[in-house]
XYZ file of C-alpha atoms in Angstrom:
494
model
C 0.012 0.060 0.038
C 1.398 3.534 -1.207
C 1.708 5.532 2.121
C -0.400 8.741 2.299
C 1.119 12.145 1.689
C 1.652 13.999 4.970
C -0.824 16.640 6.181
C 0.800 19.551 7.453
C -1.369 20.346 10.248
C -0.971 16.931 11.639
C 2.644 17.792 12.556
C 1.669 21.393 13.678
C 2.925 22.881 10.458
C 1.247 25.371 7.823
C 1.545 26.741 4.383
C 1.675 30.394 5.979
C 4.438 29.536 8.752
C 6.125 26.382 7.700
C 8.222 25.301 10.583
C 7.622 28.412 12.434
C 4.787 27.999 15.007
C 1.253 28.379 13.890
C 0.696 30.518 17.017
C 3.300 33.394 17.410
C 5.783 32.686 20.312
C 4.770 34.057 23.617
C 6.777 37.098 24.884
C 5.989 36.079 28.478
C 4.717 33.085 30.388
C 1.337 34.155 31.767
C 1.577 32.360 35.179
C 3.104 34.693 37.820
C 4.580 31.426 39.275
C 7.386 31.707 36.689
C 8.229 35.466 37.125
C 11.693 34.465 38.814
C 12.502 32.843 35.231
C 11.230 35.955 33.222
C 12.974 38.354 35.552
C 16.359 36.609 34.700
C 15.684 36.649 31.004
C 14.515 40.487 31.197
C 17.991 41.191 32.781
C 20.017 38.632 31.145
C 22.633 40.581 29.517
C 23.341 42.531 32.597
C 23.581 39.572 34.614
C 26.066 38.039 32.021
C 28.178 41.071 32.039
C 28.356 41.559 35.754
C 29.261 37.887 36.256
C 25.998 37.596 38.604
C 24.099 35.205 36.492
C 25.591 31.918 38.040
C 24.766 32.920 41.493
C 21.176 34.324 40.734
C 20.424 30.899 38.859
C 21.842 28.911 41.929
C 19.667 30.583 44.468
C 16.385 29.908 42.654
C 13.898 27.359 43.864
C 13.234 24.423 41.613
C 10.083 25.420 39.873
C 7.530 22.799 38.484
C 6.704 22.437 35.038
C 3.100 21.185 35.889
C 1.713 24.665 35.449
C 2.789 25.002 31.730
C -0.648 24.671 30.372
C -0.185 24.556 26.305
C 2.468 24.172 23.805
C 2.922 27.694 23.347
C 3.954 27.860 27.113
C 6.229 24.842 26.974
C 8.105 26.315 23.914
C 8.432 29.578 25.930
C 9.691 27.878 28.865
C 12.480 25.968 26.657
C 13.631 29.223 25.132
C 14.027 30.569 28.683
C 15.702 27.699 30.074
C 17.946 27.009 27.096
C 19.322 30.573 27.265
C 19.650 30.377 30.917
C 21.675 27.059 30.494
C 24.157 28.373 28.080
C 24.517 31.516 29.723
C 25.276 29.692 32.942
C 27.885 27.481 31.124
C 29.553 30.005 29.174
C 29.097 33.185 30.871
C 32.231 32.986 33.078
C 35.846 33.145 32.626
C 35.766 29.089 32.562
C 32.963 26.943 31.292
C 30.868 25.425 34.116
C 30.431 21.739 33.764
C 27.600 21.235 36.139
C 24.127 22.494 35.602
C 22.553 23.072 39.199
C 19.258 21.619 39.814
C 17.013 24.737 39.667
C 17.928 25.063 36.117
C 18.546 21.398 35.069
C 15.643 19.765 36.542
C 12.902 21.997 34.827
C 14.857 22.170 31.652
C 15.022 18.257 31.454
C 11.319 18.108 31.999
C 10.586 20.739 29.345
C 12.994 19.096 26.862
C 11.131 15.576 27.521
C 7.877 17.139 26.695
C 9.135 18.720 23.582
C 11.140 16.092 22.480
C 14.327 17.970 22.451
C 18.078 17.613 23.851
C 18.703 19.950 26.982
C 20.754 22.518 24.705
C 19.931 25.580 22.859
C 18.842 24.417 19.565
C 17.820 26.287 16.168
C 14.346 25.767 17.311
C 15.035 27.632 20.597
C 17.088 30.529 19.305
C 15.443 30.904 15.951
C 11.792 29.309 15.474
C 10.347 30.158 18.861
C 12.481 33.435 19.479
C 10.831 36.287 17.522
C 7.874 38.410 17.528
C 6.100 40.650 14.883
C 6.538 44.472 15.086
C 3.343 45.042 13.171
C 1.147 42.032 13.174
C -0.597 42.755 9.794
C 2.754 42.973 7.908
C 4.416 39.664 6.447
C 6.637 37.549 8.625
C 9.366 37.153 6.004
C 10.156 40.831 6.070
C 13.205 41.540 8.272
C 12.179 44.875 8.951
C 9.079 43.582 10.594
C 10.453 40.848 13.038
C 12.642 41.166 16.191
C 13.896 38.772 18.780
C 12.630 37.961 22.103
C 15.880 36.936 23.772
C 19.575 37.277 23.098
C 22.965 36.641 25.133
C 24.456 39.976 24.130
C 21.551 42.444 23.708
C 23.269 43.305 20.322
C 21.790 44.173 16.864
C 24.254 41.695 15.398
C 22.916 38.786 17.442
C 19.321 39.625 16.831
C 20.004 39.739 13.121
C 21.743 36.654 12.935
C 18.644 34.890 14.344
C 16.322 36.886 12.421
C 17.663 36.180 8.946
C 17.007 32.273 9.782
C 13.285 33.303 10.924
C 12.810 35.359 7.570
C 13.982 32.256 5.460
C 11.897 29.981 7.433
C 8.864 32.134 6.659
C 9.672 32.886 3.060
C 10.255 28.855 2.634
C 6.926 27.912 4.278
C 5.001 27.809 0.816
C 7.445 25.254 -0.410
C 6.090 22.795 1.774
C 2.645 22.403 0.257
C 3.961 23.083 -3.149
C 6.284 20.216 -3.037
C 3.697 17.836 -1.413
C 1.364 18.654 -4.405
C 4.324 17.733 -6.745
C 4.624 14.443 -5.024
C 0.857 13.868 -5.621
C 1.159 14.865 -9.218
C 4.143 12.330 -9.911
C 2.090 9.644 -8.498
C -0.667 10.260 -11.184
C 1.874 10.935 -13.803
C 1.088 14.595 -14.176
C 4.363 15.757 -15.578
C 3.156 19.152 -16.304
C 2.142 20.016 -12.646
C 5.503 18.461 -11.397
C 7.431 20.577 -13.662
C 5.557 23.839 -12.504
C 6.028 22.955 -9.018
C 10.156 22.385 -9.632
C 9.987 25.801 -11.560
C 8.491 27.622 -8.524
C 10.494 25.718 -6.090
C 13.713 26.934 -7.789
C 12.549 30.531 -7.716
C 11.858 30.186 -4.225
C 15.235 28.689 -3.364
C 16.921 31.741 -5.286
C 14.988 34.113 -3.012
C 16.240 32.220 0.087
C 19.776 32.833 -1.248
C 19.189 36.477 -1.554
C 17.835 36.412 2.028
C 20.756 34.805 3.381
C 23.139 37.342 2.074
C 21.334 40.180 3.867
C 23.122 38.623 6.871
C 26.119 40.965 5.988
C 23.964 43.971 6.540
C 23.691 44.041 10.432
C 25.915 41.121 11.668
C 29.455 42.012 11.961
C 31.863 39.289 11.592
C 33.886 40.013 14.584
C 31.132 40.415 16.980
C 29.622 37.257 15.778
C 32.860 35.115 16.250
C 34.085 36.542 19.542
C 30.821 37.673 21.412
C 27.810 35.472 20.019
C 29.314 32.228 18.734
C 30.739 31.103 21.990
C 27.408 30.928 23.902
C 25.990 28.841 21.104
C 28.543 26.111 21.670
C 27.268 22.687 22.800
C 29.191 20.258 25.056
C 30.492 17.730 22.263
C 33.858 17.808 20.992
C 34.605 20.890 23.361
C 37.673 19.822 25.113
C 39.659 22.686 23.813
C 36.951 25.058 24.898
C 37.239 23.643 28.569
C 34.622 20.876 28.406
C 36.655 17.739 28.013
C 33.784 15.364 29.520
C 30.703 17.433 28.585
C 28.373 18.729 31.121
C 26.607 17.162 34.255
C 22.736 18.072 34.462
C 22.148 17.891 38.255
C 19.064 15.872 39.531
C 19.917 15.487 43.172
C 20.825 11.729 42.696
C 24.560 12.146 42.948
C 24.915 9.694 40.129
C 24.443 11.940 37.046
C 26.694 11.047 34.138
C 28.299 13.484 31.962
C 26.336 14.484 28.743
C 27.657 15.600 25.387
C 25.351 17.459 22.835
C 25.994 19.824 19.873
C 25.025 23.313 20.085
C 22.807 25.362 17.994
C 23.403 24.920 14.255
C 21.630 25.735 10.884
C 21.817 21.938 9.940
C 18.979 21.489 12.526
C 16.655 23.456 10.222
C 14.169 21.001 9.085
C 13.247 23.425 6.212
C 16.586 22.556 4.534
C 16.534 18.996 5.336
C 12.979 18.950 3.653
C 14.462 20.561 0.324
C 17.143 17.583 0.420
C 14.427 14.839 1.075
C 12.342 16.203 -1.877
C 15.057 16.466 -4.346
C 16.657 13.039 -3.439
C 19.851 14.466 -2.153
C 21.835 12.062 -0.248
C 24.341 12.919 2.570
C 27.152 10.628 3.703
C 29.360 10.617 6.642
C 31.844 13.560 6.353
C 34.831 12.260 4.364
C 33.067 9.223 2.720
C 32.887 9.352 -1.132
C 30.014 8.356 -3.415
C 29.689 4.633 -3.131
C 32.136 4.003 -0.357
C 30.144 3.590 2.473
C 27.043 1.793 1.173
C 25.404 0.836 -2.165
C 24.670 3.589 -4.574
C 21.210 4.967 -4.289
C 18.889 2.793 -6.295
C 15.763 4.879 -6.780
C 12.468 4.384 -5.082
C 11.726 6.962 -2.285
C 14.258 9.180 -0.543
C 17.787 7.704 -0.300
C 18.321 5.416 2.657
C 19.309 7.042 6.070
C 22.902 6.942 7.062
C 24.902 7.806 10.094
C 25.921 11.317 9.301
C 25.872 14.754 10.757
C 22.973 16.138 8.914
C 20.799 13.092 9.755
C 22.088 13.186 13.584
C 20.706 16.746 13.644
C 17.029 15.379 13.507
C 17.501 14.553 17.136
C 17.878 18.384 17.805
C 14.509 19.145 16.089
C 11.069 19.278 17.761
C 9.358 15.959 17.618
C 6.705 16.676 15.356
C 9.277 18.272 12.697
C 11.443 15.147 12.929
C 8.356 12.855 12.407
C 7.213 15.175 9.286
C 10.518 14.450 7.853
C 10.404 10.851 8.349
C 7.010 10.743 6.670
C 8.193 12.891 3.686
C 11.233 10.322 3.304
C 8.932 7.571 2.798
C 6.873 9.420 0.081
C 9.534 11.421 -1.727
C 9.371 10.445 -5.321
C 10.346 13.462 -7.393
C 13.864 12.217 -8.380
C 12.706 8.809 -9.136
C 10.006 10.347 -11.345
C 12.328 12.636 -13.238
C 14.845 9.893 -13.717
C 12.172 7.754 -15.360
C 11.125 10.523 -17.464
C 14.484 11.864 -19.032
C 13.110 12.482 -22.384
C 10.802 15.300 -20.769
C 13.555 18.028 -21.413
C 11.463 20.661 -19.597
C 11.043 18.309 -16.561
C 14.908 17.528 -16.165
C 15.947 20.964 -16.794
C 13.324 22.148 -13.905
C 14.585 19.391 -11.589
C 18.392 20.262 -12.231
C 17.682 24.050 -11.610
C 16.434 23.275 -8.186
C 19.528 21.406 -7.502
C 21.559 24.279 -8.977
C 19.649 26.828 -6.587
C 20.195 24.537 -3.738
C 23.672 24.304 -4.313
C 23.981 28.013 -4.693
C 22.375 28.380 -1.461
C 25.154 26.158 0.119
C 27.881 27.907 -1.753
C 26.721 31.211 -0.127
C 26.607 29.640 3.276
C 30.183 28.342 2.971
C 31.211 31.881 1.657
C 29.684 33.317 4.885
C 31.138 30.719 7.222
C 34.497 31.774 5.692
C 34.047 35.545 6.391
C 32.521 34.787 9.833
C 34.279 31.908 11.233
C 37.439 30.950 9.268
C 39.071 34.335 8.737
C 38.164 35.482 12.102
C 39.818 32.204 13.773
C 43.231 33.396 12.100
C 43.218 36.717 14.013
C 44.762 37.062 17.169
C 42.565 37.413 20.358
C 41.485 41.049 20.399
C 41.335 41.901 24.163
C 43.975 40.911 26.741
C 42.815 39.981 30.108
C 42.923 42.729 32.903
C 45.546 42.691 35.604
C 44.895 39.949 38.025
C 42.210 38.020 36.028
C 42.428 34.974 34.016
C 41.845 34.883 30.418
C 38.309 33.625 29.571
C 38.154 30.270 27.800
C 35.385 29.611 25.290
C 34.898 28.336 21.871
C 36.489 31.375 20.242
C 39.774 31.714 22.516
C 40.102 27.714 22.059
C 40.020 28.106 18.328
C 42.274 30.906 18.137
C 44.628 28.926 20.419
C 44.530 25.978 18.313
C 45.345 27.740 15.032
C 48.219 29.373 16.801
C 49.680 26.083 17.925
C 48.977 24.648 14.465
C 51.296 27.587 13.123
C 54.045 26.805 15.511
C 54.033 23.080 15.002
C 52.980 21.782 11.835
C 52.555 18.274 13.212
C 49.521 19.804 15.324
C 47.858 20.759 12.079
C 45.292 17.652 12.345
C 43.090 19.557 14.440
C 39.728 20.819 12.596
C 37.831 24.022 13.127
C 34.584 22.852 14.576
C 31.179 24.522 14.335
C 28.852 25.013 17.228
C 27.059 21.732 16.440
C 30.617 19.932 17.058
C 31.528 18.915 13.827
C 34.627 19.660 11.504
C 33.245 22.879 9.762
C 34.638 23.297 6.254
C 35.059 19.688 5.181
C 31.258 19.021 6.371
C 29.889 22.137 4.583
C 31.737 21.420 1.407
C 30.797 17.872 1.319
C 27.174 18.600 1.768
C 27.395 21.210 -0.957
C 29.124 18.915 -3.436
C 26.555 16.211 -2.731
C 23.506 18.401 -3.545
C 24.411 18.260 -7.257
C 24.928 14.593 -7.496
C 21.274 13.764 -8.571
C 21.468 15.905 -11.680
C 19.894 14.398 -14.716
C 21.209 16.224 -17.711
C 25.003 15.895 -18.719
C 25.335 19.598 -18.784
C 24.044 19.896 -15.340
C 26.207 17.045 -13.939
C 29.203 19.068 -15.357
C 28.182 22.408 -13.745
C 27.241 20.624 -10.559
C 30.182 18.397 -10.258
C 32.075 17.937 -7.076
C 34.331 20.750 -5.791
C 35.345 23.825 -7.454
C 35.507 24.027 -11.166
C 38.798 23.443 -12.872
C 40.471 26.575 -14.078
C 38.020 28.926 -12.303
C 35.666 29.639 -9.608
C 33.059 27.039 -8.487
C 29.549 27.107 -9.450
C 27.477 29.865 -8.070
C 30.729 31.391 -6.445
C 30.336 35.188 -6.048
C 31.936 38.312 -4.196
C 35.706 38.113 -3.518
C 35.531 34.935 -1.851
C 37.113 32.111 -4.149
C 37.258 28.292 -3.333
C 40.106 26.044 -4.717
C 40.730 22.472 -4.786
C 42.169 20.884 -1.712
C 39.618 22.502 0.593
C 41.082 25.886 0.480
C 39.202 29.155 0.529
C 40.597 32.409 -0.975
C 39.720 35.780 0.123
C 40.818 38.749 -2.151
C 41.257 42.219 -0.436
C 43.486 44.996 -0.053
C 46.306 43.216 1.533
C 46.541 40.677 -1.285
C 45.227 37.266 -1.776
C 45.064 35.130 1.406
C 44.201 31.127 0.950
C 43.633 29.093 3.960
C 42.287 25.602 4.466
C 40.448 24.171 7.369
C 43.388 23.614 9.726
C 46.256 25.874 8.979
C 47.099 29.675 8.720
C 46.620 31.998 5.925
C 49.553 32.555 3.370
C 49.729 35.708 1.484
C 49.998 35.485 -2.310
C 50.721 38.487 -4.567
C-alpha cells in the first residue's frame, strides 16, 4: 500500500508559517509562578556582563513544570531555560561543567515534553524566539520581526537569528507546493511536477538573496568573539574547557556527563526537507560516493545514513522530525524525473532546483569563511585585565589551536569545529557537493560536479571569496590574496 502524503496540520505545520509555530511565540509566560525565570531573562545581558548570572540561578527554587498548560507555554519555557543554561555554562571565565538543579530539573522536563535535547537548538534561538513588530505585515520581512531573547543584547545577534526566521517564513509555501508535486508524480502529471519545480527553484533563489542580507547588520568580529561562544554545545569541546561534557544535576549524585552539539543551521527542518524532496543523499563526512554503502537505487528518498545532517534531526522538535521521516517515505520526485529523462522541461526544472540549492550552500560556505574561518586566524582582540585569568570559550580555544598549528605543523590535524561539534569546512563542502549528485542532464552534472571548477571558480561563487581544490578558501582584499584551508594559517600570495 502506498503511504499517504503528509498533512501539514498533523505535524503542527502550516503553508503560511512552515516550521515556525502557527501561534506566534509567547513573549512572557502568563502564570506569575514563573516570574523569577522571566525576571532573569529580562535582565539577562546585565547578569552576564556583571558575572552574576550563575549565583542568581543557583539561588532559585526548583520550579515545577506542571503549570505549563499548552504548547506555546512549553516552547516559551524551553527558550528561557535554554538561554539560561548556555549563559550559565559559558558566561564565566571558565565554562561550568555542572548545571545546578534549579535550572537542570525543569529544563530536562521541558525538553522531554518537546522531544528535544537539553541545549539551545535552532528551534530555541530562531523558530520560537521572535515577534512581529506589526502583526498585519508579513513575517518574512526582516524589517518587521525582532528577537525575544539574546545573550548579548546586540543588533548583530538579533540579526543573526532573524535572517533564519525570515528564511523559514519565506520558505513556508514550498512545503505544500512540493507535497503537491509528490501527488502529481503519483498520477503521472508531469506538467504539474514541472511547474512546481520551476516555482521551487525561484523560491530557493529568493532564500539565497535573504541569506546574503546577513552582512547588513551582523559584524563578523562581534559574531565570532561575542555571539558564537554562547551557542557552543558540550560535544567535542575539550579545547574550549569541557573535556567530558556537562552534568545536569538531578539530586541523585549519580548524574553522568552528557555531550550535545550546540545550535546549528543543520537543525533547520526546512533545509532537510529540500534535500529529501530532491533525493539529495548526504554521507558521513569524508566518505565519497559509493564508499560507505550501495549507491542509491531509486524508489523513495535515499536510505538514512549515520552522518551529521541526519544526526541533527534529534535536535529538532519531535513533530518536525516525524514530518521529515514521513516525507522520506513518500518522496518520489527524483525517481519520477529519472524515469522521464526524455521530458526535457522536467529534467531542466529538476536540475535548476539542484543548482539553486547548491548555490544556497555555496553562499553559506562563503559566509562561514568570512564569519568564522577568517576570524579564527586573527589574534585574540582583548587581553585580560591585570589579576584576571583569560576567558576560555569556543573563540579563544579555536584561536589557540590555530596558533599552535602554526608553531607546530604536526598539530595541524585539528579541525575547526562548528557550534554543532562537527569539523566545519569539510562538512559544509561535502554537503554542498553532494547536492549536485542527483543531476539528470549531462550539462547539469558538469556544472554541479563535486568541488570547485577547474580553471575557475566554483558554481555560483560570488563576491571576493573563491574556493580552490584541496579545501582551500581564497579571500581577495586590499592586503593581497590570502588562501587558507581548514586547519592551517593563511598564506599571502601576490
